[in-house]
């Protein structure tokens, strides 16, 4: 089309320059006539395409804002996501605390007195001149470890390298719950002893016997420390003993790491931390209000720019979606508890402007006296309950399922969006066809006008010929 138009235009210009033909610019005339015939439809479909493309974007924005509300409800549907306990420990240097399981923690106060720390047995060998001193004239020997206080079990360790270092390597490799190391006692490394260390707890006490002369003889010879259990008093209950200094089952959900003996009790307090729940409620309010703002922008004309909202031509859909979302505020929980069944019972109300707000007095009163009921109402006291669970669901999951249906591929928003996207594709195809039609129309006019120009030129040439003949005949008679 471009080559034909260019060639036709050049030919028309040449004819005009030579003062041939009719003198009409057939290229411009053909273009004008073709545009007059086709441009109105091109402009109409271009406008429809642009408006529909904007609506596709609008449906996407509406879906996104609804999806954010669904996420806000999802953040409220699991009890472990909205409950938290705050642990206060005034003496971490005596006993550090860490949370082992939030779900097992219970509010309350615990007075803990650390009466005794758990220790392990430590036994030393006799002294040696160096780490590589021969102990048994180069011959291998055996060390017997009798482990246990009430029913001891003997484990024998074979030593093939009869030096302090050889003993340490053999004992550690045996993996019997006892470790060994060689230590220098003086600054010039002229005296070395082997230290054997067992696990903490009374039942891990041990003794040593050997057929080589490496230990002092006699009862408790070389014993530096005897294994014992840790012992604490909790709320007046004495002699709570464990084999280690890490107590995991004394306070449900808490782990105590004992560090030092202290005759004065530590008051460990566990209280409800409602900040996580409040943050999730605040997020729900924020996303609802943001949704309303988005819906307004999509259906109104901007006063400053005069630009229409992306869904101004589909206000009915936006109004329907707004009504469905607003109805969630009055949705009754399947697991109502303590007189609490809906969000309004928590002080979440609609202002005159239409936005949500939290009545602090109502919300604080609910938290103070009905926290467990709030959690039951919102979560059904469950974690990770599936959408298809036949049992009762908390209000948060019930609301999430309503929004899920609204966002589904069969939902109204997606259906309108898909329909608009299909229209855009159709408009693009129609515009492509119209552009081809415009080019074809222009070429048809150029062909027709070129034939007319040829006829005009032939008529003009005949006239010029006859005029020449008459002039010649007139001149002949004059002579």
Coordinates of C-alpha atoms in Angstrom, one line a residue:
X1 CA 0.0 0.0 0.0
X2 CA 2.8 2.4 0.9
X3 CA 4.7 1.8 -2.4
X4 CA 1.5 2.1 -4.5
X5 CA 0.5 5.3 -2.7
X6 CA 4.0 6.8 -3.1
X7 CA 4.2 5.9 -6.8
X8 CA 0.7 7.3 -7.4
X9 CA 1.5 10.5 -5.6
X10 CA 4.7 11.0 -7.5
X11 CA 2.8 10.4 -10.8
X12 CA 0.1 12.9 -9.9
X13 CA 2.7 15.5 -8.9
X14 CA 4.5 15.0 -12.2
X15 CA 1.3 15.3 -14.3
X16 CA 0.6 18.6 -12.5
X17 CA 4.1 19.9 -13.0
X18 CA 3.9 19.3 -16.7
X19 CA 0.5 21.0 -16.8
X20 CA -1.1 17.8 -18.0
X21 CA -4.4 16.2 -17.1
X22 CA -7.1 17.9 -15.1
X23 CA -4.7 19.5 -12.5
X24 CA -6.4 17.8 -9.6
X25 CA -4.2 16.2 -6.8
X26 CA -5.7 12.7 -7.2
X27 CA -3.6 11.3 -4.3
X28 CA -5.0 13.8 -1.8
X29 CA -8.5 13.5 -3.2
X30 CA -8.3 9.6 -2.9
X31 CA -7.0 9.8 0.7
X32 CA -9.7 12.3 1.7
X33 CA -12.5 10.3 0.2
X34 CA -11.2 7.0 1.7
X35 CA -10.9 8.6 5.2
X36 CA -14.3 10.1 4.9
X37 CA -15.8 6.7 4.2
X38 CA -13.9 4.7 6.8
X39 CA -12.4 7.0 9.5
X40 CA -15.6 7.5 11.5
X41 CA -15.8 3.7 12.1
X42 CA -12.1 3.5 12.9
X43 CA -12.5 6.4 15.4
X44 CA -15.5 4.7 17.0
X45 CA -13.8 1.3 17.5
X46 CA -10.6 3.0 18.7
X47 CA -12.6 4.8 21.4
X48 CA -14.4 1.6 22.4
X49 CA -11.1 -0.2 22.6
X50 CA -9.6 2.5 24.8
X51 CA -12.6 2.6 27.1
X52 CA -12.8 -1.2 27.4
X53 CA -9.1 -1.4 28.1
X54 CA -9.5 1.0 30.9
X55 CA -12.4 -1.1 32.3
X56 CA -10.2 -4.2 32.2
X57 CA -7.7 -2.4 34.4
X58 CA -10.6 -1.2 36.7
X59 CA -11.8 -4.7 37.2
X60 CA -8.3 -5.8 38.1
X61 CA -8.1 -3.0 40.7
X62 CA -11.4 -4.0 42.2
X63 CA -10.4 -7.6 42.4
X64 CA -7.1 -6.6 44.1
X65 CA -8.8 -4.5 46.7
X66 CA -11.3 -7.4 47.5
X67 CA -8.3 -9.8 47.6
X68 CA -6.6 -7.7 50.3
X69 CA -9.7 -7.8 52.5
X70 CA -9.7 -11.6 52.1
X71 CA -6.0 -11.6 53.2
X72 CA -7.0 -9.5 56.2
X73 CA -9.6 -12.1 57.2
X74 CA -7.2 -15.0 56.6
X75 CA -4.8 -13.4 59.1
X76 CA -7.6 -13.7 61.7
X77 CA -8.6 -17.3 61.0
X78 CA -5.9 -19.3 62.9
X79 CA -5.8 -19.1 66.6
X80 CA -2.0 -19.3 66.7
X81 CA -1.7 -16.3 64.5
X82 CA -3.7 -14.0 66.7
X83 CA -2.7 -15.2 70.2
X84 CA 0.5 -14.5 72.0
X85 CA 1.7 -14.6 75.5
X86 CA 4.0 -12.1 77.2
X87 CA 6.6 -13.7 79.6
X88 CA 8.2 -11.5 82.2
X89 CA 11.4 -12.7 84.0
X90 CA 13.1 -10.3 86.4
X91 CA 16.2 -12.5 87.0
X92 CA 17.5 -13.9 83.7
X93 CA 20.9 -14.1 85.2
X94 CA 19.6 -16.8 87.6
X95 CA 17.3 -18.6 85.2
X96 CA 16.7 -17.7 81.6
X97 CA 13.3 -18.5 80.1
X98 CA 12.4 -19.2 76.5
X99 CA 9.0 -20.0 74.9
X100 CA 8.9 -23.6 73.8
X101 CA 5.2 -23.6 72.7
X102 CA 2.9 -20.6 72.6
X103 CA -0.1 -22.9 72.4
X104 CA 0.8 -24.5 75.8
X105 CA 1.4 -21.3 77.6
X106 CA -1.2 -20.4 80.2
X107 CA -1.6 -17.0 81.9
X108 CA -0.4 -17.0 85.5
X109 CA 2.4 -16.4 87.9
X110 CA 5.2 -18.8 89.0
X111 CA 7.6 -18.4 92.0
X112 CA 10.7 -20.3 91.1
X113 CA 13.6 -20.8 93.6
X114 CA 16.8 -22.4 92.2
X115 CA 18.0 -24.6 95.1
X116 CA 20.6 -26.6 93.3
X117 CA 22.3 -26.8 89.8
X118 CA 22.8 -30.1 88.0
X119 CA 26.4 -31.1 87.8
X120 CA 28.4 -34.0 86.2
X121 CA 31.0 -36.2 87.8
X122 CA 34.6 -35.1 87.2
X123 CA 37.6 -37.4 88.0
X124 CA 41.3 -36.6 87.5
X125 CA 44.1 -39.0 86.8
X126 CA 47.5 -39.0 88.5
X127 CA 50.1 -36.6 87.2
X128 CA 52.3 -37.3 84.2
X129 CA 55.4 -35.6 83.0
X130 CA 54.1 -34.9 79.5
X131 CA 51.2 -35.6 77.2
X132 CA 53.2 -38.3 75.5
X133 CA 54.6 -40.1 78.6
X134 CA 54.5 -43.9 78.4
X135 CA 52.1 -45.2 81.0
X136 CA 52.2 -49.0 80.6
X137 CA 55.6 -49.6 79.1
X138 CA 54.1 -49.3 75.6
X139 CA 51.6 -52.1 76.2
X140 CA 47.9 -51.7 75.6
X141 CA 45.5 -51.8 78.5
X142 CA 41.8 -51.3 79.4
X143 CA 39.9 -48.7 81.4
X144 CA 36.5 -49.7 82.9
X145 CA 33.9 -47.0 83.5
X146 CA 31.1 -48.0 85.8
X147 CA 28.2 -45.5 85.0
X148 CA 25.1 -45.1 87.1
X149 CA 24.3 -44.6 90.8
X150 CA 21.7 -47.2 91.5
X151 CA 22.2 -49.9 88.7
X152 CA 25.6 -49.1 87.3
X153 CA 26.6 -50.4 83.8
X154 CA 30.3 -51.0 83.0
X155 CA 31.8 -49.9 79.7
X156 CA 35.3 -50.9 78.8
X157 CA 37.6 -48.8 76.7
X158 CA 40.7 -50.3 75.1
X159 CA 43.7 -48.1 75.0
X160 CA 46.3 -49.1 72.4
X161 CA 48.5 -46.0 72.7
X162 CA 49.6 -45.9 76.3
X163 CA 50.1 -42.1 76.7
X164 CA 47.8 -39.4 78.2
X165 CA 46.9 -38.3 74.7
X166 CA 46.2 -41.9 73.7
X167 CA 43.9 -42.3 76.6
X168 CA 42.0 -39.1 75.7
X169 CA 41.6 -40.3 72.1
X170 CA 40.4 -43.7 73.0
X171 CA 37.8 -42.5 75.6
X172 CA 36.3 -39.9 73.3
X173 CA 36.1 -42.3 70.4
X174 CA 34.3 -44.8 72.5
X175 CA 31.3 -42.5 72.8
X176 CA 30.1 -43.8 76.1
X177 CA 28.8 -40.4 77.5
X178 CA 32.1 -39.5 79.1
X179 CA 34.6 -37.1 77.6
X180 CA 38.3 -36.8 78.4
X181 CA 40.9 -34.1 78.0
X182 CA 44.5 -33.6 79.1
X183 CA 45.4 -30.4 81.0
X184 CA 48.7 -28.9 82.0
X185 CA 48.8 -27.9 85.7
X186 CA 51.9 -25.7 85.7
X187 CA 53.3 -23.0 83.5
X188 CA 56.3 -25.0 82.2
X189 CA 54.1 -28.0 81.1
X190 CA 56.0 -30.4 83.3
X191 CA 52.9 -31.8 85.0
X192 CA 49.8 -33.1 83.1
X193 CA 46.6 -34.7 84.3
X194 CA 43.6 -36.3 82.5
X195 CA 40.1 -35.0 83.3
X196 CA 37.2 -37.3 82.8
X197 CA 33.8 -35.6 82.7
X198 CA 30.3 -37.2 82.6
X199 CA 26.8 -35.9 81.9
X200 CA 24.9 -34.0 84.5
X201 CA 22.4 -35.8 86.8
X202 CA 22.7 -38.3 89.7
X203 CA 22.1 -41.3 87.4
X204 CA 25.2 -40.3 85.3
X205 CA 27.7 -40.6 88.2
X206 CA 30.6 -42.9 87.3
X207 CA 33.8 -44.5 88.7
X208 CA 37.0 -45.7 87.0
X209 CA 39.1 -48.8 87.2
X210 CA 42.1 -49.9 85.1
X211 CA 44.7 -52.6 84.9
X212 CA 47.3 -49.8 84.3
X213 CA 48.5 -47.4 87.0
X214 CA 46.9 -44.2 85.9
X215 CA 44.6 -43.3 88.8
X216 CA 44.9 -42.8 92.5
X217 CA 43.5 -45.6 94.6
X218 CA 41.0 -45.5 97.4
X219 CA 37.4 -44.4 97.7
X220 CA 36.6 -41.3 95.6
X221 CA 40.3 -41.0 94.8
X222 CA 40.7 -38.2 92.2
X223 CA 37.0 -37.3 92.3
X224 CA 36.7 -33.6 91.9
X225 CA 33.0 -33.3 91.5
X226 CA 30.0 -35.7 92.0
X227 CA 27.1 -35.8 89.6
X228 CA 23.8 -34.4 91.0
X229 CA 20.4 -33.3 89.8
X230 CA 19.1 -29.7 89.5
X231 CA 16.5 -28.9 92.1
X232 CA 14.0 -26.1 92.2
X233 CA 11.0 -25.0 94.3
X234 CA 7.9 -23.9 92.3
X235 CA 5.1 -22.1 94.1
X236 CA 6.1 -23.8 97.4
X237 CA 6.5 -27.3 95.9
X238 CA 10.1 -28.3 96.8
X239 CA 12.5 -30.8 95.4
X240 CA 11.5 -30.7 91.7
X241 CA 14.5 -32.4 90.3
X242 CA 15.8 -32.9 86.8
X243 CA 19.0 -34.4 85.4
X244 CA 20.0 -31.2 83.5
X245 CA 19.8 -27.5 84.1
X246 CA 17.3 -27.1 81.3
X247 CA 13.8 -27.7 82.6
X248 CA 11.2 -28.1 79.8
X249 CA 8.2 -29.6 81.7
X250 CA 7.9 -27.5 84.9
X251 CA 6.0 -24.6 83.5
X252 CA 3.8 -25.6 80.4
X253 CA 5.2 -24.0 77.2
X254 CA 8.3 -22.5 78.9
X255 CA 11.8 -23.7 79.0
X256 CA 13.9 -22.7 82.1
X257 CA 17.7 -22.6 81.8
X258 CA 19.2 -22.5 85.3
X259 CA 22.3 -20.5 85.7
X260 CA 22.9 -20.0 89.4
X261 CA 21.6 -20.9 92.9
X262 CA 19.4 -18.2 94.4
X263 CA 17.6 -18.4 97.7
X264 CA 15.2 -15.7 96.7
X265 CA 12.4 -16.8 94.4
X266 CA 12.0 -15.5 90.8
X267 CA 8.5 -14.4 90.0
X268 CA 7.9 -15.4 86.3
X269 CA 4.6 -14.0 84.9
X270 CA 2.7 -15.0 81.8
X271 CA 0.1 -12.6 80.5
X272 CA -2.0 -12.2 77.4
X273 CA -0.4 -10.1 74.6
X274 CA -3.2 -8.8 72.5
X275 CA -1.1 -6.6 70.3
X276 CA -1.0 -9.2 67.5
X277 CA -4.8 -9.5 67.5
X278 CA -5.2 -5.7 67.5
X279 CA -2.8 -5.4 64.6
X280 CA -4.8 -7.9 62.6
X281 CA -8.1 -6.1 63.4
X282 CA -6.5 -2.7 62.4
X283 CA -5.4 -4.2 59.1
X284 CA -8.9 -5.4 58.4
X285 CA -10.3 -1.9 59.0
X286 CA -7.6 -0.3 56.9
X287 CA -8.1 -2.7 53.9
X288 CA -11.9 -2.3 54.1
X289 CA -11.6 1.5 54.0
X290 CA -9.0 1.3 51.2
X291 CA -11.4 -0.9 49.2
X292 CA -14.2 1.7 49.6
X293 CA -11.8 4.4 48.4
X294 CA -10.9 2.3 45.3
X295 CA -14.6 1.7 44.6
X296 CA -15.3 5.4 44.7
X297 CA -12.4 6.3 42.4
X298 CA -13.5 3.6 39.9
X299 CA -17.0 5.0 39.6
X300 CA -16.6 8.8 39.7
X301 CA -15.1 11.5 37.5
X302 CA -12.0 13.3 38.8
X303 CA -13.0 16.9 39.5
X304 CA -9.5 18.2 38.7
X305 CA -8.7 16.2 35.5
X306 CA -12.2 15.5 34.3
X307 CA -11.2 11.9 33.8
X308 CA -13.9 9.4 34.2
X309 CA -13.5 6.4 36.6
X310 CA -12.5 3.2 35.0
X311 CA -15.8 1.5 35.9
X312 CA -18.1 4.5 35.7
X313 CA -20.1 2.6 33.1
X314 CA -20.5 -0.4 35.4
X315 CA -21.5 1.2 38.6
X316 CA -24.0 -1.6 39.2
X317 CA -21.3 -4.2 39.6
X318 CA -19.2 -2.0 41.9
X319 CA -22.3 -1.3 44.0
X320 CA -23.1 -5.0 44.3
X321 CA -19.6 -5.9 45.3
X322 CA -19.6 -3.1 47.9
X323 CA -22.9 -4.4 49.4
X324 CA -21.5 -8.0 49.6
X325 CA -18.4 -6.8 51.4
X326 CA -20.3 -4.6 53.8
X327 CA -22.6 -7.5 54.6
X328 CA -19.6 -9.3 56.2
X329 CA -19.8 -6.8 59.1
X330 CA -23.1 -8.4 60.0
X331 CA -22.0 -12.0 59.3
X332 CA -22.8 -14.3 62.3
X333 CA -20.0 -16.5 63.4
X334 CA -20.6 -20.3 63.2
X335 CA -18.8 -20.5 66.6
X336 CA -20.3 -17.5 68.5
X337 CA -19.2 -17.5 72.1
X338 CA -19.9 -15.4 75.2
X339 CA -22.5 -13.3 73.5
X340 CA -20.0 -12.4 70.7
X341 CA -21.1 -13.4 67.2
X342 CA -20.1 -10.6 64.8
X343 CA -17.5 -7.9 64.1
X344 CA -19.8 -5.2 65.4
X345 CA -19.7 -6.9 68.8
X346 CA -16.0 -6.0 69.0
X347 CA -16.7 -2.3 68.4
X348 CA -16.0 -2.4 64.6
X349 CA -18.7 0.0 63.3
X350 CA -19.5 2.0 60.2
X351 CA -19.1 5.8 60.4
X352 CA -21.4 8.2 58.7
X353 CA -18.8 8.5 55.9
X354 CA -19.1 4.8 55.3
X355 CA -15.6 4.0 56.5
X356 CA -15.0 1.5 59.3
X357 CA -13.7 2.6 62.7
X358 CA -13.0 0.9 66.0
X359 CA -14.9 1.9 69.1
X360 CA -12.0 1.8 71.6
X361 CA -14.2 1.5 74.7
X362 CA -16.2 -1.5 73.3
X363 CA -13.1 -3.2 71.9
X364 CA -11.1 -2.8 75.2
X365 CA -14.0 -4.1 77.2
X366 CA -14.2 -7.2 75.0
X367 CA -10.5 -7.8 75.3
X368 CA -10.5 -7.4 79.1
X369 CA -13.3 -9.8 79.8
X370 CA -13.9 -12.0 76.8
X371 CA -10.6 -12.6 75.0
X372 CA -11.2 -16.4 74.8
X373 CA -14.7 -15.8 73.5
X374 CA -13.3 -13.4 70.8
X375 CA -10.8 -16.0 69.7
X376 CA -13.5 -18.7 69.6
X377 CA -15.8 -16.4 67.6
X378 CA -13.1 -15.5 65.1
X379 CA -11.1 -18.8 64.8
X380 CA -13.3 -21.6 66.2
X381 CA -10.1 -22.3 68.3
X382 CA -8.6 -24.0 65.3
X383 CA -5.4 -23.8 63.2
X384 CA -5.2 -24.4 59.4
X385 CA -8.8 -25.5 59.1
X386 CA -9.4 -26.3 55.5
X387 CA -12.1 -24.6 53.3
X388 CA -13.8 -27.9 52.9
X389 CA -14.0 -28.9 56.6
X390 CA -17.6 -29.9 57.3
X391 CA -17.2 -28.6 60.9
X392 CA -18.1 -25.2 62.2
X393 CA -15.7 -22.5 61.2
X394 CA -14.8 -19.2 62.8
X395 CA -16.1 -15.9 61.5
X396 CA -12.8 -15.1 59.8
X397 CA -12.8 -18.3 57.7
X398 CA -16.5 -17.9 56.9
X399 CA -15.9 -14.4 55.6
X400 CA -12.8 -15.5 53.7
X401 CA -14.9 -18.2 51.9
X402 CA -17.5 -15.5 50.9
X403 CA -14.7 -13.4 49.4
X404 CA -13.1 -16.4 47.8
X405 CA -16.4 -17.1 45.9
X406 CA -16.5 -13.4 44.8
X407 CA -13.0 -13.7 43.4
X408 CA -13.5 -17.0 41.7
X409 CA -13.3 -17.5 38.0
X410 CA -17.1 -17.8 38.0
X411 CA -17.6 -14.7 40.1
X412 CA -19.1 -11.5 38.7
X413 CA -15.9 -9.5 38.8
X414 CA -13.8 -12.0 36.9
X415 CA -16.7 -12.7 34.4
X416 CA -16.9 -9.0 33.6
X417 CA -13.2 -8.7 33.3
X418 CA -12.9 -11.7 30.9
X419 CA -15.8 -10.3 28.9
X420 CA -14.0 -6.9 28.6
X421 CA -10.7 -8.6 27.6
X422 CA -12.6 -10.5 24.9
X423 CA -14.1 -7.2 23.6
X424 CA -10.7 -5.6 23.4
X425 CA -9.4 -8.5 21.3
X426 CA -12.5 -8.1 19.0
X427 CA -12.0 -4.4 18.7
X428 CA -8.3 -4.9 17.8
X429 CA -9.4 -7.3 15.0
X430 CA -12.0 -4.9 13.7
X431 CA -9.5 -2.0 13.6
X432 CA -7.1 -4.2 11.8
X433 CA -9.8 -5.0 9.2
X434 CA -10.8 -1.3 8.9
X435 CA -7.2 -0.2 8.3
X436 CA -7.0 -2.7 5.5
X437 CA -10.3 -1.5 4.1
X438 CA -9.1 2.1 4.3
X439 CA -6.0 1.2 2.3
X440 CA -8.0 -0.7 -0.3
X441 CA -10.5 2.1 -0.7
X442 CA -7.8 4.7 -1.2
X443 CA -6.1 2.5 -3.8
X444 CA -9.5 2.0 -5.6
X445 CA -10.0 5.8 -5.8
X446 CA -6.5 6.3 -7.1
X447 CA -7.0 3.8 -9.8
X448 CA -10.3 5.4 -10.8
X449 CA -8.9 8.9 -10.8
X450 CA -5.9 7.8 -12.8
X451 CA -8.1 6.5 -15.6
X452 CA -10.1 9.7 -15.5
X453 CA -6.8 11.7 -15.8
X454 CA -5.8 9.6 -18.8
X455 CA -9.1 10.3 -20.5
X456 CA -8.9 14.0 -19.8
X457 CA -5.3 14.1 -21.2
X458 CA -6.4 12.3 -24.4
X459 CA -9.2 14.8 -24.9
X460 CA -6.9 17.7 -24.3
X461 CA -4.4 16.3 -26.8
X462 CA -7.1 15.9 -29.5
X463 CA -8.2 19.5 -28.9
X464 CA -4.6 20.7 -29.2
X465 CA -4.2 18.7 -32.5
X466 CA -7.3 20.2 -34.1
X467 CA -6.4 23.6 -33.0
X468 CA -3.0 23.2 -34.7
X469 CA -4.7 22.0 -37.9
X470 CA -7.1 24.9 -38.1
X471 CA -4.2 27.4 -37.4
X472 CA -2.2 25.8 -40.3
X473 CA -5.1 26.0 -42.7
X474 CA -5.7 29.7 -41.7
X475 CA -2.1 30.6 -42.3
X476 CA -2.2 28.8 -45.8
X477 CA -5.1 30.9 -47.0
X478 CA -3.4 34.1 -45.7
X479 CA -0.5 33.4 -47.9

